[in-house]
Amino acid sequence: FLSLVAEFCFGFFVILILGKFWFLAVLYLLWLYFDWETPCMGGRRSQWVRSWTVWKYFREYFPIHLIKTSDLSPNHNYLFGFHPHGVLVAGAFGNFCTESSFKNLFPGLTPYLHIMPIWFSCPFFREYVMSAGMVSASKESVSYVLNNEGGGHVSVIVIGGAEEALNAHPGSLTLNILKRKGFIKMALKHGAHLVPVFSFGENELFKQVSNPKGSWLRNVQEKLQKIMGFAIPLFHARGVFQYSFGLIPYRQPIHTVVGSPIPVKRNLNPTTEEIDQLHTLYLQELRQLFEEHKRNYGIPEHKSLIFE
């Protein structure tokens, strides 16, 4: 979805350059030069954009629900670890980038969804994603959000990243997380409380072409992901007037469950052992969150999360 919008924005920019309104493109490039660091400095959100009526229909289409399991004090900053990535990351976008039930469930907190820095290189598209509350996933950007002395800021990071999108098959419960410890280090350096978030139904929105590890397709996808920075899953779902083939996601409910906070004391220079210890605790809390709620959302009793 993001890539389609980005292509449209880039195409519009090219038309400006080649057309008689080329001077507007030049002015925008000048603006881009001076505004380049904004995605790493909290972005530029717009309540008007976040409140567009289209997002209400977007949330109701699946529908998307946000479930609270614990109160979160606005006196602290938090790092939400979002799982799984899925193909669309619909739960993260619907709950944290639109005016959903988040502000009612967690008053005093402002969420920032971190996405790959490459998206902010696309003309006009960067303005759109920032207006929705998205910021760069760079270390500088996460530090800026979590460094709010008054508290009340939430960094939402899709931990599995682009690599995990290649595992987004219906029924899949595989998370790319064992080697991902950067978010743990950031939480320690800023004293941000860690909160595991699991979005039930995220992997059910599309059917992806079979790409088991070791297959030629998976090898090609992984090589392209390393080169370009984002994955290219081959997927399909339903059409507008038929349900057999198309790119419109299936109408499957998404329940994004926000877990209890893991208190974190600020440690500017955490050791490897301290990072590993907190990472292990986070995995335990994430697994417990999944086990406590899986029965409510159609996950068979014998199925559990797989960490890779």
mmCIF file with all atom_site columns, N, CA, C and O in Angstrom, residues 95-130:
data_model
loop_
_atom_site.group_PDB
_atom_site.id
_atom_site.type_symbol
_atom_site.label_atom_id
_atom_site.label_alt_id
_atom_site.label_comp_id
_atom_site.label_asym_id
_atom_site.label_entity_id
_atom_site.label_seq_id
_atom_site.pdbx_PDB_ins_code
_atom_site.Cartn_x
_atom_site.Cartn_y
_atom_site.Cartn_z
_atom_site.occupancy
_atom_site.B_iso_or_equiv
_atom_site.pdbx_formal_charge
_atom_site.auth_seq_id
_atom_site.auth_comp_id
_atom_site.auth_asym_id
_atom_site.auth_atom_id
_atom_site.pdbx_PDB_model_num
ATOM 1   N N  . ASN A 1 95  ? -4.280 1.699  14.212 1.00 0.00 ? 95  ASN A N  1
ATOM 2   C CA . ASN A 1 95  ? -4.375 2.060  15.626 1.00 0.00 ? 95  ASN A CA 1
ATOM 3   C C  . ASN A 1 95  ? -3.497 3.234  16.036 1.00 0.00 ? 95  ASN A C  1
ATOM 4   O O  . ASN A 1 95  ? -3.842 3.968  16.966 1.00 0.00 ? 95  ASN A O  1
ATOM 5   N N  . PHE A 1 96  ? -2.355 3.417  15.353 1.00 0.00 ? 96  PHE A N  1
ATOM 6   C CA . PHE A 1 96  ? -1.400 4.425  15.800 1.00 0.00 ? 96  PHE A CA 1
ATOM 7   C C  . PHE A 1 96  ? -1.210 5.595  14.836 1.00 0.00 ? 96  PHE A C  1
ATOM 8   O O  . PHE A 1 96  ? -0.586 6.587  15.205 1.00 0.00 ? 96  PHE A O  1
ATOM 9   N N  . CYS A 1 97  ? -1.748 5.484  13.616 1.00 0.00 ? 97  CYS A N  1
ATOM 10  C CA . CYS A 1 97  ? -1.570 6.561  12.624 1.00 0.00 ? 97  CYS A CA 1
ATOM 11  C C  . CYS A 1 97  ? -2.883 7.205  12.223 1.00 0.00 ? 97  CYS A C  1
ATOM 12  O O  . CYS A 1 97  ? -2.927 8.018  11.293 1.00 0.00 ? 97  CYS A O  1
ATOM 13  N N  . THR A 1 98  ? -3.968 6.833  12.880 1.00 0.00 ? 98  THR A N  1
ATOM 14  C CA . THR A 1 98  ? -5.260 7.477  12.662 1.00 0.00 ? 98  THR A CA 1
ATOM 15  C C  . THR A 1 98  ? -5.861 7.775  14.031 1.00 0.00 ? 98  THR A C  1
ATOM 16  O O  . THR A 1 98  ? -5.404 7.248  15.049 1.00 0.00 ? 98  THR A O  1
ATOM 17  N N  . GLU A 1 99  ? -6.878 8.608  14.043 1.00 0.00 ? 99  GLU A N  1
ATOM 18  C CA . GLU A 1 99  ? -7.523 8.931  15.314 1.00 0.00 ? 99  GLU A CA 1
ATOM 19  C C  . GLU A 1 99  ? -8.480 7.810  15.694 1.00 0.00 ? 99  GLU A C  1
ATOM 20  O O  . GLU A 1 99  ? -9.693 7.917  15.526 1.00 0.00 ? 99  GLU A O  1
ATOM 21  N N  . SER A 1 100 ? -7.902 6.750  16.216 1.00 0.00 ? 100 SER A N  1
ATOM 22  C CA . SER A 1 100 ? -8.669 5.570  16.613 1.00 0.00 ? 100 SER A CA 1
ATOM 23  C C  . SER A 1 100 ? -9.028 5.682  18.093 1.00 0.00 ? 100 SER A C  1
ATOM 24  O O  . SER A 1 100 ? -9.092 6.779  18.654 1.00 0.00 ? 100 SER A O  1
ATOM 25  N N  . SER A 1 101 ? -9.193 4.543  18.738 1.00 0.00 ? 101 SER A N  1
ATOM 26  C CA . SER A 1 101 ? -9.541 4.532  20.163 1.00 0.00 ? 101 SER A CA 1
ATOM 27  C C  . SER A 1 101 ? -8.314 4.696  21.052 1.00 0.00 ? 101 SER A C  1
ATOM 28  O O  . SER A 1 101 ? -8.439 4.701  22.277 1.00 0.00 ? 101 SER A O  1
ATOM 29  N N  . PHE A 1 102 ? -7.134 4.862  20.459 1.00 0.00 ? 102 PHE A N  1
ATOM 30  C CA . PHE A 1 102 ? -5.904 4.924  21.258 1.00 0.00 ? 102 PHE A CA 1
ATOM 31  C C  . PHE A 1 102 ? -5.947 6.039  22.301 1.00 0.00 ? 102 PHE A C  1
ATOM 32  O O  . PHE A 1 102 ? -5.633 5.833  23.470 1.00 0.00 ? 102 PHE A O  1
ATOM 33  N N  . LYS A 1 103 ? -6.323 7.241  21.890 1.00 0.00 ? 103 LYS A N  1
ATOM 34  C CA . LYS A 1 103 ? -6.275 8.373  22.816 1.00 0.00 ? 103 LYS A CA 1
ATOM 35  C C  . LYS A 1 103 ? -7.283 8.230  23.956 1.00 0.00 ? 103 LYS A C  1
ATOM 36  O O  . LYS A 1 103 ? -7.094 8.809  25.028 1.00 0.00 ? 103 LYS A O  1
ATOM 37  N N  . ASN A 1 104 ? -8.355 7.463  23.727 1.00 0.00 ? 104 ASN A N  1
ATOM 38  C CA . ASN A 1 104 ? -9.326 7.224  24.798 1.00 0.00 ? 104 ASN A CA 1
ATOM 39  C C  . ASN A 1 104 ? -8.847 6.134  25.749 1.00 0.00 ? 104 ASN A C  1
ATOM 40  O O  . ASN A 1 104 ? -9.077 6.212  26.958 1.00 0.00 ? 104 ASN A O  1
ATOM 41  N N  . LEU A 1 105 ? -8.192 5.127  25.198 1.00 0.00 ? 105 LEU A N  1
ATOM 42  C CA . LEU A 1 105 ? -7.687 4.039  26.031 1.00 0.00 ? 105 LEU A CA 1
ATOM 43  C C  . LEU A 1 105 ? -6.436 4.436  26.796 1.00 0.00 ? 105 LEU A C  1
ATOM 44  O O  . LEU A 1 105 ? -6.211 4.001  27.924 1.00 0.00 ? 105 LEU A O  1
ATOM 45  N N  . PHE A 1 106 ? -5.606 5.261  26.152 1.00 0.00 ? 106 PHE A N  1
ATOM 46  C CA . PHE A 1 106 ? -4.335 5.659  26.770 1.00 0.00 ? 106 PHE A CA 1
ATOM 47  C C  . PHE A 1 106 ? -4.207 7.186  26.756 1.00 0.00 ? 106 PHE A C  1
ATOM 48  O O  . PHE A 1 106 ? -3.409 7.747  26.003 1.00 0.00 ? 106 PHE A O  1
ATOM 49  N N  . PRO A 1 107 ? -5.000 7.872  27.575 1.00 0.00 ? 107 PRO A N  1
ATOM 50  C CA . PRO A 1 107 ? -4.967 9.344  27.592 1.00 0.00 ? 107 PRO A CA 1
ATOM 51  C C  . PRO A 1 107 ? -3.589 9.867  27.997 1.00 0.00 ? 107 PRO A C  1
ATOM 52  O O  . PRO A 1 107 ? -2.934 9.309  28.878 1.00 0.00 ? 107 PRO A O  1
ATOM 53  N N  . GLY A 1 108 ? -3.182 10.932 27.323 1.00 0.00 ? 108 GLY A N  1
ATOM 54  C CA . GLY A 1 108 ? -1.903 11.551 27.651 1.00 0.00 ? 108 GLY A CA 1
ATOM 55  C C  . GLY A 1 108 ? -0.718 10.989 26.904 1.00 0.00 ? 108 GLY A C  1
ATOM 56  O O  . GLY A 1 108 ? 0.404  11.482 27.063 1.00 0.00 ? 108 GLY A O  1
ATOM 57  N N  . LEU A 1 109 ? -0.956 9.961  26.090 1.00 0.00 ? 109 LEU A N  1
ATOM 58  C CA . LEU A 1 109 ? 0.138  9.346  25.332 1.00 0.00 ? 109 LEU A CA 1
ATOM 59  C C  . LEU A 1 109 ? 0.021  9.692  23.844 1.00 0.00 ? 109 LEU A C  1
ATOM 60  O O  . LEU A 1 109 ? -1.082 9.727  23.294 1.00 0.00 ? 109 LEU A O  1
ATOM 61  N N  . THR A 1 110 ? 1.158  9.925  23.208 1.00 0.00 ? 110 THR A N  1
ATOM 62  C CA . THR A 1 110 ? 1.211  10.228 21.778 1.00 0.00 ? 110 THR A CA 1
ATOM 63  C C  . THR A 1 110 ? 2.052  9.173  21.075 1.00 0.00 ? 110 THR A C  1
ATOM 64  O O  . THR A 1 110 ? 3.249  9.055  21.356 1.00 0.00 ? 110 THR A O  1
ATOM 65  N N  . PRO A 1 111 ? 1.458  8.396  20.160 1.00 0.00 ? 111 PRO A N  1
ATOM 66  C CA . PRO A 1 111 ? 2.212  7.336  19.484 1.00 0.00 ? 111 PRO A CA 1
ATOM 67  C C  . PRO A 1 111 ? 2.929  7.834  18.231 1.00 0.00 ? 111 PRO A C  1
ATOM 68  O O  . PRO A 1 111 ? 2.415  8.683  17.488 1.00 0.00 ? 111 PRO A O  1
ATOM 69  N N  . TYR A 1 112 ? 4.125  7.312  18.001 1.00 0.00 ? 112 TYR A N  1
ATOM 70  C CA . TYR A 1 112 ? 4.910  7.589  16.796 1.00 0.00 ? 112 TYR A CA 1
ATOM 71  C C  . TYR A 1 112 ? 5.287  6.247  16.177 1.00 0.00 ? 112 TYR A C  1
ATOM 72  O O  . TYR A 1 112 ? 6.012  5.462  16.791 1.00 0.00 ? 112 TYR A O  1
ATOM 73  N N  . LEU A 1 113 ? 4.794  5.980  14.976 1.00 0.00 ? 113 LEU A N  1
ATOM 74  C CA . LEU A 1 113 ? 5.126  4.729  14.298 1.00 0.00 ? 113 LEU A CA 1
ATOM 75  C C  . LEU A 1 113 ? 6.403  4.935  13.479 1.00 0.00 ? 113 LEU A C  1
ATOM 76  O O  . LEU A 1 113 ? 6.450  5.780  12.585 1.00 0.00 ? 113 LEU A O  1
ATOM 77  N N  . HIS A 1 114 ? 7.433  4.149  13.782 1.00 0.00 ? 114 HIS A N  1
ATOM 78  C CA . HIS A 1 114 ? 8.712  4.268  13.093 1.00 0.00 ? 114 HIS A CA 1
ATOM 79  C C  . HIS A 1 114 ? 8.730  3.375  11.856 1.00 0.00 ? 114 HIS A C  1
ATOM 80  O O  . HIS A 1 114 ? 8.436  2.176  11.943 1.00 0.00 ? 114 HIS A O  1
ATOM 81  N N  . ILE A 1 115 ? 9.069  3.967  10.715 1.00 0.00 ? 115 ILE A N  1
ATOM 82  C CA . ILE A 1 115 ? 9.158  3.218  9.469  1.00 0.00 ? 115 ILE A CA 1
ATOM 83  C C  . ILE A 1 115 ? 10.541 3.444  8.848  1.00 0.00 ? 115 ILE A C  1
ATOM 84  O O  . ILE A 1 115 ? 11.291 4.314  9.280  1.00 0.00 ? 115 ILE A O  1
ATOM 85  N N  . MET A 1 116 ? 10.871 2.658  7.826  1.00 0.00 ? 116 MET A N  1
ATOM 86  C CA . MET A 1 116 ? 12.200 2.722  7.226  1.00 0.00 ? 116 MET A CA 1
ATOM 87  C C  . MET A 1 116 ? 12.500 4.116  6.685  1.00 0.00 ? 116 MET A C  1
ATOM 88  O O  . MET A 1 116 ? 11.648 4.738  6.033  1.00 0.00 ? 116 MET A O  1
ATOM 89  N N  . PRO A 1 117 ? 13.715 4.617  6.927  1.00 0.00 ? 117 PRO A N  1
ATOM 90  C CA . PRO A 1 117 ? 14.091 5.966  6.474  1.00 0.00 ? 117 PRO A CA 1
ATOM 91  C C  . PRO A 1 117 ? 13.925 6.183  4.974  1.00 0.00 ? 117 PRO A C  1
ATOM 92  O O  . PRO A 1 117 ? 13.700 7.315  4.534  1.00 0.00 ? 117 PRO A O  1
ATOM 93  N N  . ILE A 1 118 ? 14.021 5.105  4.182  1.00 0.00 ? 118 ILE A N  1
ATOM 94  C CA . ILE A 1 118 ? 13.944 5.255  2.721  1.00 0.00 ? 118 ILE A CA 1
ATOM 95  C C  . ILE A 1 118 ? 12.627 5.882  2.268  1.00 0.00 ? 118 ILE A C  1
ATOM 96  O O  . ILE A 1 118 ? 12.577 6.581  1.253  1.00 0.00 ? 118 ILE A O  1
ATOM 97  N N  . TRP A 1 119 ? 11.540 5.664  3.034  1.00 0.00 ? 119 TRP A N  1
ATOM 98  C CA . TRP A 1 119 ? 10.241 6.220  2.648  1.00 0.00 ? 119 TRP A CA 1
ATOM 99  C C  . TRP A 1 119 ? 10.232 7.745  2.670  1.00 0.00 ? 119 TRP A C  1
ATOM 100 O O  . TRP A 1 119 ? 9.442  8.391  1.980  1.00 0.00 ? 119 TRP A O  1
ATOM 101 N N  . PHE A 1 120 ? 11.127 8.344  3.462  1.00 0.00 ? 120 PHE A N  1
ATOM 102 C CA . PHE A 1 120 ? 11.145 9.799  3.585  1.00 0.00 ? 120 PHE A CA 1
ATOM 103 C C  . PHE A 1 120 ? 11.995 10.458 2.501  1.00 0.00 ? 120 PHE A C  1
ATOM 104 O O  . PHE A 1 120 ? 12.193 11.670 2.515  1.00 0.00 ? 120 PHE A O  1
ATOM 105 N N  . SER A 1 121 ? 12.506 9.634  1.589  1.00 0.00 ? 121 SER A N  1
ATOM 106 C CA . SER A 1 121 ? 13.259 10.171 0.452  1.00 0.00 ? 121 SER A CA 1
ATOM 107 C C  . SER A 1 121 ? 12.353 10.458 -0.732 1.00 0.00 ? 121 SER A C  1
ATOM 108 O O  . SER A 1 121 ? 12.783 11.085 -1.704 1.00 0.00 ? 121 SER A O  1
ATOM 109 N N  . CYS A 1 122 ? 11.115 9.999  -0.667 1.00 0.00 ? 122 CYS A N  1
ATOM 110 C CA . CYS A 1 122 ? 10.182 10.168 -1.783 1.00 0.00 ? 122 CYS A CA 1
ATOM 111 C C  . CYS A 1 122 ? 9.455  11.507 -1.682 1.00 0.00 ? 122 CYS A C  1
ATOM 112 O O  . CYS A 1 122 ? 8.790  11.779 -0.675 1.00 0.00 ? 122 CYS A O  1
ATOM 113 N N  . PRO A 1 123 ? 9.577  12.363 -2.690 1.00 0.00 ? 123 PRO A N  1
ATOM 114 C CA . PRO A 1 123 ? 8.915  13.671 -2.666 1.00 0.00 ? 123 PRO A CA 1
ATOM 115 C C  . PRO A 1 123 ? 7.402  13.559 -2.438 1.00 0.00 ? 123 PRO A C  1
ATOM 116 O O  . PRO A 1 123 ? 6.757  12.653 -2.965 1.00 0.00 ? 123 PRO A O  1
ATOM 117 N N  . PHE A 1 124 ? 6.862  14.448 -1.657 1.00 0.00 ? 124 PHE A N  1
ATOM 118 C CA . PHE A 1 124 ? 5.432  14.550 -1.318 1.00 0.00 ? 124 PHE A CA 1
ATOM 119 C C  . PHE A 1 124 ? 4.964  13.397 -0.434 1.00 0.00 ? 124 PHE A C  1
ATOM 120 O O  . PHE A 1 124 ? 4.212  13.614 0.523  1.00 0.00 ? 124 PHE A O  1
ATOM 121 N N  . PHE A 1 125 ? 5.391  12.179 -0.744 1.00 0.00 ? 125 PHE A N  1
ATOM 122 C CA . PHE A 1 125 ? 4.989  11.038 0.068  1.00 0.00 ? 125 PHE A CA 1
ATOM 123 C C  . PHE A 1 125 ? 5.440  11.216 1.506  1.00 0.00 ? 125 PHE A C  1
ATOM 124 O O  . PHE A 1 125 ? 4.731  10.843 2.446  1.00 0.00 ? 125 PHE A O  1
ATOM 125 N N  . ARG A 1 126 ? 6.626  11.773 1.703  1.00 0.00 ? 126 ARG A N  1
ATOM 126 C CA . ARG A 1 126 ? 7.155  11.986 3.047  1.00 0.00 ? 126 ARG A CA 1
ATOM 127 C C  . ARG A 1 126 ? 6.249  12.904 3.852  1.00 0.00 ? 126 ARG A C  1
ATOM 128 O O  . ARG A 1 126 ? 6.073  12.718 5.065  1.00 0.00 ? 126 ARG A O  1
ATOM 129 N N  . GLU A 1 127 ? 5.642  13.894 3.187  1.00 0.00 ? 127 GLU A N  1
ATOM 130 C CA . GLU A 1 127 ? 4.750  14.808 3.889  1.00 0.00 ? 127 GLU A CA 1
ATOM 131 C C  . GLU A 1 127 ? 3.497  14.075 4.371  1.00 0.00 ? 127 GLU A C  1
ATOM 132 O O  . GLU A 1 127 ? 2.981  14.325 5.457  1.00 0.00 ? 127 GLU A O  1
ATOM 133 N N  . TYR A 1 128 ? 3.031  13.162 3.510  1.00 0.00 ? 128 TYR A N  1
ATOM 134 C CA . TYR A 1 128 ? 1.827  12.396 3.848  1.00 0.00 ? 128 TYR A CA 1
ATOM 135 C C  . TYR A 1 128 ? 2.064  11.496 5.058  1.00 0.00 ? 128 TYR A C  1
ATOM 136 O O  . TYR A 1 128 ? 1.275  11.504 6.005  1.00 0.00 ? 128 TYR A O  1
ATOM 137 N N  . VAL A 1 129 ? 3.164  10.714 5.041  1.00 0.00 ? 129 VAL A N  1
ATOM 138 C CA . VAL A 1 129 ? 3.386  9.775  6.140  1.00 0.00 ? 129 VAL A CA 1
ATOM 139 C C  . VAL A 1 129 ? 3.692  10.507 7.445  1.00 0.00 ? 129 VAL A C  1
ATOM 140 O O  . VAL A 1 129 ? 3.291  10.057 8.530  1.00 0.00 ? 129 VAL A O  1
ATOM 141 N N  . MET A 1 130 ? 4.390  11.638 7.344  1.00 0.00 ? 130 MET A N  1
ATOM 142 C CA . MET A 1 130 ? 4.646  12.396 8.573  1.00 0.00 ? 130 MET A CA 1
ATOM 143 C C  . MET A 1 130 ? 3.366  12.969 9.146  1.00 0.00 ? 130 MET A C  1
ATOM 144 O O  . MET A 1 130 ? 3.190  13.027 10.371 1.00 0.00 ? 130 MET A O  1
#
